[in-house]
Coordinates of C-alpha atoms and ligand atoms in Angstrom, one line a residue:
Chain A
M776 CA 20.0 -63.1 15.7
N777 CA 23.2 -65.1 15.3
A778 CA 25.4 -63.9 18.1
L779 CA 28.5 -65.3 16.5
L780 CA 27.8 -63.5 13.2
A781 CA 26.8 -60.3 15.0
M782 CA 30.0 -60.1 17.0
S783 CA 32.2 -61.2 14.1
T784 CA 32.9 -57.8 12.5
P785 CA 32.8 -54.2 13.9
M786 CA 30.3 -53.3 11.1
S787 CA 27.7 -55.8 12.2
W788 CA 28.3 -55.0 15.8
L789 CA 27.5 -51.4 14.9
M790 CA 24.4 -52.4 12.9
E791 CA 23.1 -54.3 15.9
R792 CA 23.6 -51.4 18.2
L793 CA 21.7 -49.2 15.7
L794 CA 18.9 -51.6 15.1
E795 CA 18.3 -53.0 18.5
P796 CA 16.5 -49.8 19.9
L797 CA 14.3 -49.9 16.8
S798 CA 12.6 -53.1 18.2
H799 CA 11.0 -50.9 20.8
G800 CA 8.0 -48.9 19.7
F801 CA 8.7 -46.0 22.0
M802 CA 12.2 -45.6 20.5
V803 CA 10.9 -45.5 17.0
R804 CA 8.3 -42.9 18.0
A805 CA 11.0 -40.9 19.9
L806 CA 13.4 -41.0 17.0
C807 CA 10.7 -39.9 14.5
V808 CA 9.3 -37.1 16.6
S809 CA 12.7 -35.8 17.6
A810 CA 13.9 -35.8 14.0
L811 CA 10.7 -34.0 12.9
V812 CA 10.8 -31.4 15.6
G813 CA 14.6 -31.0 15.1
G814 CA 14.1 -30.4 11.4
V815 CA 11.3 -27.8 11.9
C816 CA 13.2 -26.0 14.7
G817 CA 16.4 -26.1 12.6
L818 CA 14.7 -24.4 9.7
L819 CA 13.3 -21.7 12.0
S820 CA 16.6 -21.3 13.8
C821 CA 18.0 -19.7 10.7
Y822 CA 15.6 -16.8 10.9
M823 CA 15.9 -16.5 14.6
T824 CA 19.7 -16.2 14.5
L825 CA 19.7 -13.9 11.5
K826 CA 17.0 -11.7 13.0
G827 CA 18.7 -11.6 16.4
W828 CA 15.6 -13.1 18.1
A829 CA 17.4 -15.7 20.2
L830 CA 16.3 -14.0 23.4
M831 CA 12.8 -13.9 22.0
G832 CA 12.9 -17.6 21.5
D833 CA 13.9 -18.1 25.1
A834 CA 11.1 -15.8 26.2
V835 CA 8.4 -17.5 24.2
S836 CA 9.4 -21.0 25.2
H837 CA 9.4 -20.1 28.9
A838 CA 6.2 -18.1 28.7
V839 CA 4.1 -21.1 27.5
L840 CA 4.3 -22.8 30.9
P841 CA 1.1 -21.4 32.4
G842 CA -0.6 -22.2 29.1
V843 CA 0.4 -25.8 29.4
V844 CA -0.8 -26.0 33.0
V845 CA -4.1 -24.4 32.3
A846 CA -4.7 -26.6 29.3
Y847 CA -4.0 -29.7 31.4
A848 CA -6.3 -28.5 34.1
L849 CA -9.1 -27.8 31.6
A850 CA -8.4 -31.1 29.7
L851 CA -7.7 -29.1 26.5
P852 CA -4.9 -30.0 24.0
F853 CA -1.8 -28.6 25.8
S854 CA -0.5 -27.1 22.6
L855 CA -3.5 -24.8 22.4
G856 CA -2.8 -23.4 25.8
A857 CA 0.9 -23.1 25.1
F858 CA 0.3 -21.3 21.8
V859 CA -2.1 -18.8 23.4
F860 CA 0.3 -17.9 26.1
G861 CA 3.3 -17.9 23.7
V862 CA 1.6 -15.3 21.5
G863 CA 0.3 -13.5 24.5
S864 CA 3.8 -13.0 25.9
V865 CA 5.0 -11.7 22.6
A866 CA 2.1 -9.2 22.4
L867 CA 2.7 -8.1 25.9
I868 CA 6.4 -7.6 25.3
G869 CA 5.6 -5.5 22.2
F870 CA 3.0 -3.5 24.2
V871 CA 5.2 -2.8 27.2
K872 CA 8.2 -1.9 25.0
Q873 CA 6.1 0.6 23.1
K874 CA 4.4 2.2 26.1
S875 CA 7.4 2.5 28.4
R876 CA 11.0 3.6 28.2
V877 CA 12.4 0.3 29.5
K878 CA 14.8 -1.3 27.0
E879 CA 13.7 -4.3 25.0
D880 CA 15.9 -6.9 26.5
A881 CA 14.8 -5.9 30.0
V882 CA 11.1 -6.1 28.9
I883 CA 11.7 -9.5 27.4
G884 CA 13.4 -10.7 30.6
L885 CA 10.8 -9.5 33.0
V886 CA 7.8 -10.6 30.9
F887 CA 8.9 -14.2 30.4
T888 CA 10.1 -14.8 33.9
G889 CA 6.7 -13.4 35.1
F890 CA 4.9 -15.9 32.9
F891 CA 7.1 -18.7 33.9
A892 CA 6.7 -17.9 37.6
L893 CA 2.9 -17.8 37.1
G894 CA 3.2 -21.3 35.5
L895 CA 5.1 -22.6 38.4
V896 CA 2.6 -21.3 40.9
L897 CA -0.3 -22.7 38.9
A898 CA 1.4 -26.1 38.5
S899 CA 1.9 -26.4 42.2
R900 CA -1.7 -25.4 43.0
T901 CA -3.5 -27.6 40.5
R902 CA -4.9 -30.9 41.9
S903 CA -4.2 -32.9 38.7
N904 CA -0.8 -34.5 38.9
I905 CA 0.7 -33.0 35.8
D906 CA 4.4 -33.9 35.7
L907 CA 6.2 -30.6 35.8
F908 CA 9.4 -32.4 35.3
H909 CA 8.3 -33.7 31.9
I910 CA 7.1 -30.2 30.8
L911 CA 10.3 -28.6 31.9
F912 CA 12.8 -31.2 30.6
G913 CA 10.8 -33.1 27.9
N914 CA 9.6 -36.6 27.8
V915 CA 10.0 -37.8 24.2
L916 CA 10.6 -41.4 25.2
G917 CA 7.1 -41.5 26.7
I918 CA 5.3 -39.3 24.2
S919 CA 1.6 -40.2 23.7
V920 CA -0.1 -40.7 20.4
A921 CA -2.3 -37.6 21.0
D922 CA 0.9 -35.6 21.5
I923 CA 2.4 -37.0 18.4
Q924 CA -0.6 -35.9 16.4
Q925 CA -0.4 -32.4 17.8
T926 CA 3.3 -32.2 17.0
L927 CA 2.6 -33.4 13.5
L928 CA 0.0 -30.8 12.9
I929 CA 2.1 -28.0 14.4
S930 CA 5.1 -29.0 12.4
T931 CA 3.1 -29.1 9.2
I932 CA 1.8 -25.6 9.7
V933 CA 5.2 -24.2 10.6
V934 CA 6.9 -25.8 7.6
V935 CA 4.2 -24.7 5.2
I936 CA 4.4 -21.1 6.3
L937 CA 8.2 -21.0 6.4
V938 CA 8.5 -22.6 2.9
L939 CA 5.9 -20.4 1.3
L940 CA 7.3 -17.2 2.7
R941 CA 11.0 -18.1 2.9
R942 CA 12.1 -15.4 0.5
D943 CA 9.9 -12.7 2.1
L944 CA 11.0 -13.7 5.6
M945 CA 14.7 -13.7 4.5
L946 CA 14.2 -10.2 3.0
F947 CA 12.3 -9.2 6.2
C948 CA 15.3 -10.3 8.3
F949 CA 17.9 -8.8 6.0
D950 CA 16.4 -5.4 5.0
P951 CA 12.9 -4.7 6.3
T952 CA 13.0 -1.1 4.8
H953 CA 13.4 -2.5 1.3
A954 CA 10.7 -5.1 2.0
R955 CA 8.3 -2.2 2.9
S956 CA 9.3 -0.1 -0.1
I957 CA 8.3 -2.8 -2.5
G958 CA 4.9 -3.2 -0.9
I959 CA 5.5 -6.2 1.4
N960 CA 3.5 -6.0 4.6
T961 CA 6.3 -6.2 7.1
G962 CA 4.1 -5.8 10.1
L963 CA 2.2 -8.9 9.1
L964 CA 5.5 -10.8 8.6
H965 CA 6.7 -9.7 12.0
Y966 CA 3.7 -11.2 13.8
L967 CA 3.6 -14.2 11.6
L968 CA 7.2 -15.0 12.4
L969 CA 6.5 -14.6 16.1
S970 CA 3.5 -16.9 15.8
V971 CA 5.6 -19.5 14.0
L972 CA 8.1 -19.1 16.8
S973 CA 5.4 -19.8 19.4
L974 CA 4.3 -22.9 17.4
A975 CA 7.8 -24.2 17.1
A976 CA 8.5 -23.7 20.8
V977 CA 5.3 -25.7 21.5
A978 CA 6.6 -28.5 19.2
G979 CA 10.1 -28.3 20.6
L980 CA 9.0 -28.6 24.3
Q981 CA 7.7 -32.1 23.4
T982 CA 11.2 -33.3 22.8
V983 CA 13.5 -31.3 25.0
G984 CA 11.2 -29.4 27.3
I985 CA 10.7 -25.8 28.1
I986 CA 14.1 -25.1 29.5
L987 CA 16.2 -26.4 26.6
V988 CA 13.9 -25.6 23.6
V989 CA 15.7 -22.4 23.0
A990 CA 18.7 -24.5 22.0
M991 CA 16.7 -26.1 19.2
L992 CA 15.7 -22.6 18.1
V993 CA 19.2 -21.1 18.0
T994 CA 22.1 -23.6 17.9
P995 CA 21.5 -25.2 14.5
G996 CA 21.2 -21.8 12.9
A997 CA 24.3 -20.6 14.6
T998 CA 26.2 -23.7 13.5
A999 CA 25.1 -23.4 9.9
Y1000 CA 25.9 -19.7 9.9
L1001 CA 29.5 -20.4 10.6
L1002 CA 29.7 -22.8 7.7
T1003 CA 28.4 -20.8 4.7
D1004 CA 27.8 -17.4 3.2
R1005 CA 24.6 -18.5 1.3
F1006 CA 21.2 -18.4 2.9
D1007 CA 19.8 -21.5 1.1
R1008 CA 22.8 -23.6 2.1
M1009 CA 22.5 -22.3 5.6
T1010 CA 18.9 -23.5 5.9
W1011 CA 19.8 -27.0 4.7
L1012 CA 22.9 -27.2 7.0
A1013 CA 20.8 -26.1 9.9
I1014 CA 18.1 -28.7 9.2
L1015 CA 20.7 -31.4 8.7
S1016 CA 22.7 -30.6 11.9
S1017 CA 19.4 -30.4 13.9
V1018 CA 18.0 -33.7 12.6
V1019 CA 21.4 -35.5 13.1
S1020 CA 21.6 -34.0 16.7
S1021 CA 18.1 -35.2 17.5
L1022 CA 18.7 -38.8 16.2
L1023 CA 22.1 -39.1 17.7
G1024 CA 20.9 -37.6 21.0
V1025 CA 18.1 -40.0 21.3
Y1026 CA 20.4 -43.0 20.6
I1027 CA 23.0 -41.8 23.1
S1028 CA 20.4 -41.2 25.7
Y1029 CA 19.1 -44.8 25.2
W1030 CA 22.6 -46.4 25.4
S1031 CA 23.8 -44.2 28.3
D1032 CA 20.4 -44.2 30.1
S1033 CA 20.6 -40.4 30.5
S1034 CA 18.3 -37.4 29.9
T1035 CA 17.2 -37.4 26.3
A1036 CA 16.8 -33.6 26.1
G1037 CA 20.3 -33.2 27.6
C1038 CA 21.8 -35.5 25.1
I1039 CA 20.1 -33.9 22.1
V1040 CA 21.2 -30.4 23.1
L1041 CA 24.7 -31.7 24.0
V1042 CA 25.1 -33.1 20.5
Q1043 CA 23.9 -29.8 19.0
T1044 CA 26.4 -27.9 21.2
G1045 CA 29.1 -30.3 20.1
L1046 CA 28.4 -29.7 16.5
F1047 CA 28.5 -26.0 17.1
L1048 CA 31.8 -26.4 18.8
I1049 CA 33.2 -28.3 15.9
A1050 CA 32.0 -25.6 13.5
F1051 CA 33.3 -22.9 15.8
L1052 CA 36.8 -24.5 15.8
F1053 CA 37.1 -26.0 12.3
A1054 CA 34.7 -24.1 10.0
P1055 CA 36.5 -23.6 6.7
R1056 CA 36.2 -19.9 6.7
Y1057 CA 34.9 -18.7 10.0
G1058 CA 36.3 -21.3 12.4
I1059 CA 39.1 -20.5 14.8
F1060 CA 41.5 -22.9 13.1
K1061 CA 40.3 -22.0 9.6
S1062 CA 42.4 -23.4 6.8
R1063 CA 44.9 -20.8 5.6
S1064 CA 44.7 -21.9 2.0
L1065 CA 41.2 -20.6 1.6
P1066 CA 40.8 -17.0 0.5
A1067 CA 39.1 -14.7 2.9
M1068 CA 35.8 -14.7 1.0
T1069 CA 34.3 -17.0 -1.5
A1070 CA 35.1 -16.2 -5.1
S1071 CA 33.6 -19.4 -6.5
K1072 CA 30.7 -19.4 -8.9
D1073 CA 27.5 -21.2 -8.2
Chain B
M553 CA 4.6 -7.4 -16.7
M554 CA 7.9 -5.6 -17.0
A555 CA 7.8 -2.2 -18.7
P556 CA 10.5 -1.5 -21.2
V557 CA 12.8 1.1 -20.0
D558 CA 11.5 3.7 -22.4
A559 CA 8.1 3.5 -20.9
F560 CA 9.2 5.7 -18.1
R561 CA 9.0 8.6 -20.4
T562 CA 5.8 8.0 -22.3
V563 CA 3.6 8.7 -19.3
D564 CA 3.9 12.5 -18.8
R565 CA 2.3 12.7 -15.4
L566 CA 3.7 14.0 -12.2
R567 CA 6.0 11.6 -10.5
I568 CA 6.2 13.0 -7.0
E569 CA 3.6 15.4 -5.6
A570 CA 3.8 16.5 -2.0
E571 CA 1.8 19.3 -0.6
G572 CA 1.7 20.9 2.9
L573 CA 3.6 18.1 4.6
C574 CA 3.9 18.4 8.4
V575 CA 5.9 15.8 10.3
D576 CA 6.6 15.8 14.0
Y577 CA 8.4 13.3 16.2
N578 CA 6.5 13.2 19.5
G579 CA 5.7 16.9 19.3
T580 CA 9.0 18.1 17.9
V581 CA 8.4 19.6 14.5
A582 CA 10.8 18.1 11.9
L583 CA 8.9 19.4 8.8
Y584 CA 6.1 21.9 8.3
D585 CA 4.3 22.9 5.2
A586 CA 6.8 21.3 2.9
G587 CA 5.9 20.5 -0.7
L588 CA 7.4 19.7 -4.0
C589 CA 6.3 18.5 -7.4
L590 CA 8.5 16.6 -9.8
K591 CA 7.8 15.6 -13.4
S592 CA 9.2 12.6 -15.1
G593 CA 12.8 12.7 -16.3
C594 CA 14.4 15.0 -13.9
I595 CA 17.0 15.0 -11.2
C596 CA 16.2 17.1 -8.1
G597 CA 18.8 17.9 -5.5
L598 CA 17.7 18.1 -1.8
V599 CA 20.0 20.4 0.1
G600 CA 19.9 21.5 3.7
M601 CA 21.9 21.4 7.0
N602 CA 22.1 18.3 9.2
G603 CA 18.8 18.0 10.9
A604 CA 17.0 20.0 8.3
G605 CA 14.6 17.2 7.7
K606 CA 16.0 15.7 4.5
S607 CA 15.8 12.1 5.7
T608 CA 12.4 12.8 7.3
L609 CA 11.1 14.0 3.9
F610 CA 12.3 10.8 2.3
K611 CA 10.7 8.7 4.9
A612 CA 7.5 10.6 4.6
L613 CA 7.5 10.2 0.9
M614 CA 8.0 6.4 1.4
G615 CA 5.1 6.3 3.9
F616 CA 7.4 5.1 6.7
I617 CA 6.5 8.2 8.8
R618 CA 2.9 9.4 8.8
P619 CA 2.7 13.1 8.3
S620 CA 0.4 14.9 10.6
R621 CA -0.9 16.9 7.7
G622 CA -0.4 17.0 3.9
I623 CA -0.9 14.9 0.8
I624 CA 1.6 12.7 -1.0
R625 CA 1.2 11.1 -4.4
I626 CA 3.6 9.1 -6.4
N627 CA 2.8 8.6 -10.1
G628 CA -0.6 10.0 -9.2
L629 CA -1.2 7.2 -6.7
P630 CA -1.2 6.9 -2.9
V631 CA 2.2 5.8 -1.7
A632 CA 1.2 2.3 -0.7
K633 CA -0.3 1.6 -4.1
A634 CA 2.6 3.0 -5.9
Q635 CA 4.9 0.8 -3.9
R636 CA 2.9 -2.3 -4.8
E637 CA 3.3 -1.3 -8.4
Q638 CA 7.1 -1.2 -7.9
A639 CA 7.1 2.5 -8.8
V640 CA 9.5 3.7 -6.1
A641 CA 13.0 2.6 -5.1
Y642 CA 14.5 4.0 -1.9
V643 CA 18.1 3.8 -0.8
P644 CA 18.3 5.1 2.8
Q645 CA 21.1 7.2 4.2
S646 CA 22.5 4.2 6.1
E647 CA 21.2 0.9 4.9
G648 CA 21.1 -0.3 8.4
I649 CA 21.6 -3.8 7.3
D650 CA 23.5 -6.6 8.9
C651 CA 26.6 -6.9 6.8
S652 CA 27.4 -10.5 7.9
F653 CA 24.0 -11.7 6.5
P654 CA 24.7 -14.7 4.3
V655 CA 23.6 -13.2 1.0
S656 CA 25.7 -12.5 -2.1
V657 CA 25.7 -9.4 -4.3
W658 CA 23.5 -11.3 -6.8
D659 CA 21.0 -12.2 -4.1
V660 CA 20.7 -8.6 -2.9
V661 CA 20.1 -7.3 -6.4
M662 CA 17.6 -10.1 -7.0
M663 CA 15.6 -8.7 -4.0
G664 CA 14.8 -5.7 -6.3
R665 CA 12.8 -8.2 -8.4
Y666 CA 10.8 -9.7 -5.5
G667 CA 7.9 -7.3 -5.9
S668 CA 7.4 -8.4 -9.5
M669 CA 7.6 -12.1 -8.8
N670 CA 4.9 -14.6 -7.7
L671 CA 4.3 -15.5 -4.1
L672 CA 7.2 -18.0 -3.9
R673 CA 9.6 -15.5 -5.4
I674 CA 11.0 -17.9 -7.9
P675 CA 13.1 -15.9 -10.4
R676 CA 12.3 -16.3 -14.1
E677 CA 14.7 -15.8 -16.9
S678 CA 13.6 -12.1 -17.3
D679 CA 14.4 -11.5 -13.6
R680 CA 17.9 -12.9 -14.0
A681 CA 18.4 -10.8 -17.1
A682 CA 17.3 -7.7 -15.2
V683 CA 19.7 -8.5 -12.3
R684 CA 22.6 -9.1 -14.8
H685 CA 21.8 -5.9 -16.6
A686 CA 21.7 -3.9 -13.3
L687 CA 25.0 -5.4 -12.2
E688 CA 26.6 -4.5 -15.5
R689 CA 25.5 -0.9 -15.2
V690 CA 27.1 -0.5 -11.8
E691 CA 30.1 -2.5 -12.9
L692 CA 29.7 -5.2 -10.3
L693 CA 29.0 -8.2 -12.4
D694 CA 32.4 -9.7 -11.6
L695 CA 31.7 -9.6 -7.9
R696 CA 28.2 -11.1 -8.2
D697 CA 29.0 -14.1 -6.0
R698 CA 30.8 -12.2 -3.3
P699 CA 29.1 -12.2 0.1
I700 CA 27.7 -8.7 0.9
G701 CA 29.9 -8.5 3.9
S702 CA 33.1 -8.6 1.9
L703 CA 32.4 -5.5 -0.1
S704 CA 33.8 -2.0 0.4
G705 CA 31.5 0.8 1.3
G706 CA 31.4 2.1 -2.2
Q707 CA 30.7 -1.4 -3.7
R708 CA 27.9 -1.8 -1.2
K709 CA 26.4 1.5 -2.2
R710 CA 26.5 0.3 -5.9
T711 CA 24.9 -3.0 -5.0
F712 CA 21.9 -1.2 -3.5
L713 CA 21.8 1.1 -6.5
A714 CA 21.8 -2.0 -8.7
R715 CA 18.9 -3.3 -6.7
A716 CA 17.0 -0.1 -7.4
I717 CA 17.8 -0.5 -11.1
A718 CA 16.7 -4.1 -11.1
Q719 CA 13.4 -3.0 -9.5
R720 CA 12.8 -0.8 -12.6
A721 CA 11.2 1.9 -10.5
S722 CA 10.3 5.1 -12.2
V723 CA 11.0 7.1 -9.0
L724 CA 14.3 6.9 -7.2
L725 CA 14.7 8.4 -3.7
L726 CA 18.4 8.4 -2.7
D727 CA 19.3 9.7 0.7
E728 CA 22.9 10.9 0.6
P729 CA 24.1 8.3 -1.9
F730 CA 27.6 9.8 -2.2
N731 CA 28.5 9.4 1.5
G732 CA 31.7 7.6 1.9
V733 CA 32.2 6.9 -1.8
D734 CA 35.4 7.4 -3.6
V735 CA 35.8 9.7 -6.6
R736 CA 35.6 7.0 -9.2
T737 CA 32.4 5.5 -7.8
E738 CA 31.0 9.0 -7.5
K739 CA 31.6 9.7 -11.2
L740 CA 30.1 6.4 -12.1
M741 CA 27.0 7.1 -10.0
A742 CA 26.6 10.6 -11.4
Q743 CA 26.7 9.2 -14.9
L744 CA 24.1 6.6 -14.0
F745 CA 21.8 9.3 -12.6
L746 CA 22.1 11.3 -15.9
Q747 CA 21.2 8.1 -17.8
F748 CA 18.3 7.4 -15.5
R749 CA 17.0 10.9 -16.2
D750 CA 17.3 10.4 -19.9
E751 CA 15.3 7.2 -19.6
G752 CA 12.5 9.3 -18.0
R753 CA 13.0 8.4 -14.4
T754 CA 12.7 10.9 -11.6
I755 CA 15.4 11.1 -9.0
L756 CA 15.4 12.9 -5.7
I757 CA 18.9 13.1 -4.2
S758 CA 20.0 14.6 -0.9
T759 CA 23.6 15.7 -0.9
H760 CA 26.0 17.8 1.1
D761 CA 28.3 18.4 -1.9
L762 CA 27.1 21.6 -3.5
S763 CA 29.1 20.9 -6.7
H764 CA 26.8 17.9 -7.3
V765 CA 23.8 20.2 -7.5
R766 CA 25.5 22.4 -10.1
D767 CA 26.8 19.4 -12.1
F768 CA 23.8 17.3 -12.6
C769 CA 20.6 18.5 -10.8
D770 CA 18.0 20.1 -13.0
L771 CA 16.0 21.2 -10.0
V772 CA 17.0 22.0 -6.4
V773 CA 15.0 22.1 -3.2
L774 CA 16.6 24.0 -0.3
I775 CA 15.1 23.0 3.0
N776 CA 15.3 23.8 6.7
K777 CA 12.2 22.3 8.3
T778 CA 10.3 23.7 5.4
V779 CA 11.0 24.4 1.7
L780 CA 13.0 27.6 1.7
A781 CA 13.4 27.7 -2.1
Y782 CA 12.6 25.4 -4.9
G783 CA 13.0 25.5 -8.7
E784 CA 15.4 25.3 -11.6
T785 CA 19.0 25.0 -10.3
S786 CA 20.2 28.0 -12.4
E787 CA 17.6 30.3 -10.8
V788 CA 17.4 29.0 -7.3
F789 CA 20.9 27.8 -6.4
T790 CA 22.2 31.3 -5.8
P791 CA 24.8 32.2 -3.1
E792 CA 22.1 34.1 -1.2
N793 CA 19.8 31.2 -1.1
I794 CA 22.6 28.8 -0.1
A795 CA 23.7 31.1 2.7
M796 CA 20.1 31.4 3.8
T797 CA 19.8 27.6 3.9
F798 CA 22.9 27.0 5.9
G799 CA 23.0 30.1 7.9
G800 CA 19.3 30.0 8.8
L801 CA 19.3 33.8 8.2
P802 CA 17.7 35.8 5.4
P803 CA 20.2 36.7 2.7
N804 CA 20.1 40.4 3.2
L805 CA 21.4 39.9 6.8
I806 CA 24.3 37.9 5.6
T807 CA 25.4 40.1 2.7
G808 CA 24.5 43.4 4.4
P809 CA 27.5 45.1 6.1
A810 CA 25.4 46.0 9.2
S811 CA 25.1 42.5 10.4
S812 CA 28.6 41.2 9.9
E813 CA 29.4 41.4 13.6
E814 CA 26.2 39.6 14.5
L815 CA 27.3 36.6 12.5
D816 CA 30.6 36.1 14.3
Ligands
ADP1581 N1 13.3 9.0 15.0 C1 13.4 10.3 15.4 N2 12.9 10.7 16.6 C2 12.9 12.0 17.0 N3 13.4 13.0 16.3 C3 14.0 12.7 15.1 C4 14.0 11.3 14.6 N4 14.5 11.3 13.4 C5 14.9 12.6 13.2 N5 14.6 13.4 14.2 C6 14.8 14.9 14.3 O1 14.2 15.4 13.1 C7 15.0 16.4 12.6 C8 15.3 16.1 11.1 O2 16.1 15.0 11.0 P1 16.5 14.4 9.6 O3 15.4 14.3 8.8 O4 17.3 13.1 9.9 O5 17.6 15.4 9.1 P2 18.6 15.4 7.9 O6 18.4 14.1 7.2 O7 18.3 16.6 7.1 O8 20.0 15.5 8.5 C9 16.2 16.5 13.4 O9 16.1 17.6 14.3 C10 16.2 15.2 14.2 O10 16.8 15.4 15.4
MG1582 MG1 19.7 12.6 6.8

């Protein structure tokens, strides 16, 4: 590269900054995986925020820890173990809620912390040196080819389900009574959405780790929700903000040599903050000129 | 696929059949031995005190609550089957929906068409026409792009009514549709119900306004945990029966002079 030319204009300086990381294979992989996982989680986050399942997302993502540890110990694909424990925690939450008078948020809180604690104990007792730090905080810069394949498979399943059933799931979130009354099996949709949540949490923990995966499952949806009154637009905005956060986060983490997961989530939070302050209709500093509600035609 | 509106009338079978319904909530009886039988093309008022079991009856008819005993058929079919055929539309007492959900009036009414669409729920021209028609009938076409959260209570009620129209159901179950609705909307809705009846649909409406029953209900069901009286409005909707429904006492006790002190 011609150094003189590269430094001559701000534009080419920026280009170089953007392109330089791409000469490293691990950065290309990290960017692709983060963008993919970001897009998938961004899509799902719309349903999570609208259904009010943010806490459920937190629960499932924490509850997969023992699954990951057991899978490593048994040399199974880690996503299999994680999925089993994710779905297991959901089933257990449903069971305890139904069979006791304890309120749902308390049940969720106690079940997922129980699972998480079990995971910590198992991790400290297993001989194999699994890197707990990587599971908890993500390790997308060092992601293995096998893990990429698993992520790809999981993402495909999640996207196919969410795209095929997007209208049914929206109706299920908005008005389950009506969904039932026109013959839609809402019980099935409920468990399907929870299974998809488990899958997405497994994919998400690849990039940002167990602790922060809930941000991937909530923040993009919340940001998009502040920006529009239309569901379809909300899904696109959530995906866009999530993918942008992932790419930008990985770049920032590379240049500042800091935690990738932290950077991705910080960018997401930053985007939310911008929407929170400046969203045209629902921001704190909303523009006065806009009418309270949209009257425009589509 | 879509039946023309007249088709509601041609089939002269029973729309709603319920017999010997018993419903309890964890041992507390809410309904016992309740039954009713409605033909096509009629409006039936459901009248009873708070807690008499009106909403429970609706939920049982929709299959949302499993009765401990009794049979329910809609259009001669088990409820689940009738629902899959889009035969029943239900507007609950409180919609229990999240009003800040990012959907427009148009989107909500389109949800009435989902059951008739393919798996991906992609609307065809006929679906759009049905939605437009439904919105015209409730006079909400101008507001079709408004988010659902920006509507008044009455406009929201009309939106859900439009969804029921778009669904083209032959049976409408409306749980207190006049709650929190202004006089103009009330009139519009009453007119719509009469049109529905003339199209051959069957409507079951619960209401607290007794003048509604006199104005447009062909039949009336008086309930208090069970059906106290049931039949043509002119025959059944007598002061005695009304007093019995709301006082929980047999009419002779209420009208008889001997018991007037007991009542106070
Ligand atoms: N989910 C429920 N759990 C327990 N009891 C209920 C429930 N829903 C209704 N009930 C009881 O059943 C009775 C009938 O209620 P409902 O059908 O709502 O009456 P209405 O609609 O006529 O006012 C009431 O006594 C009410 O307390
Ligand atoms: Mg009620």
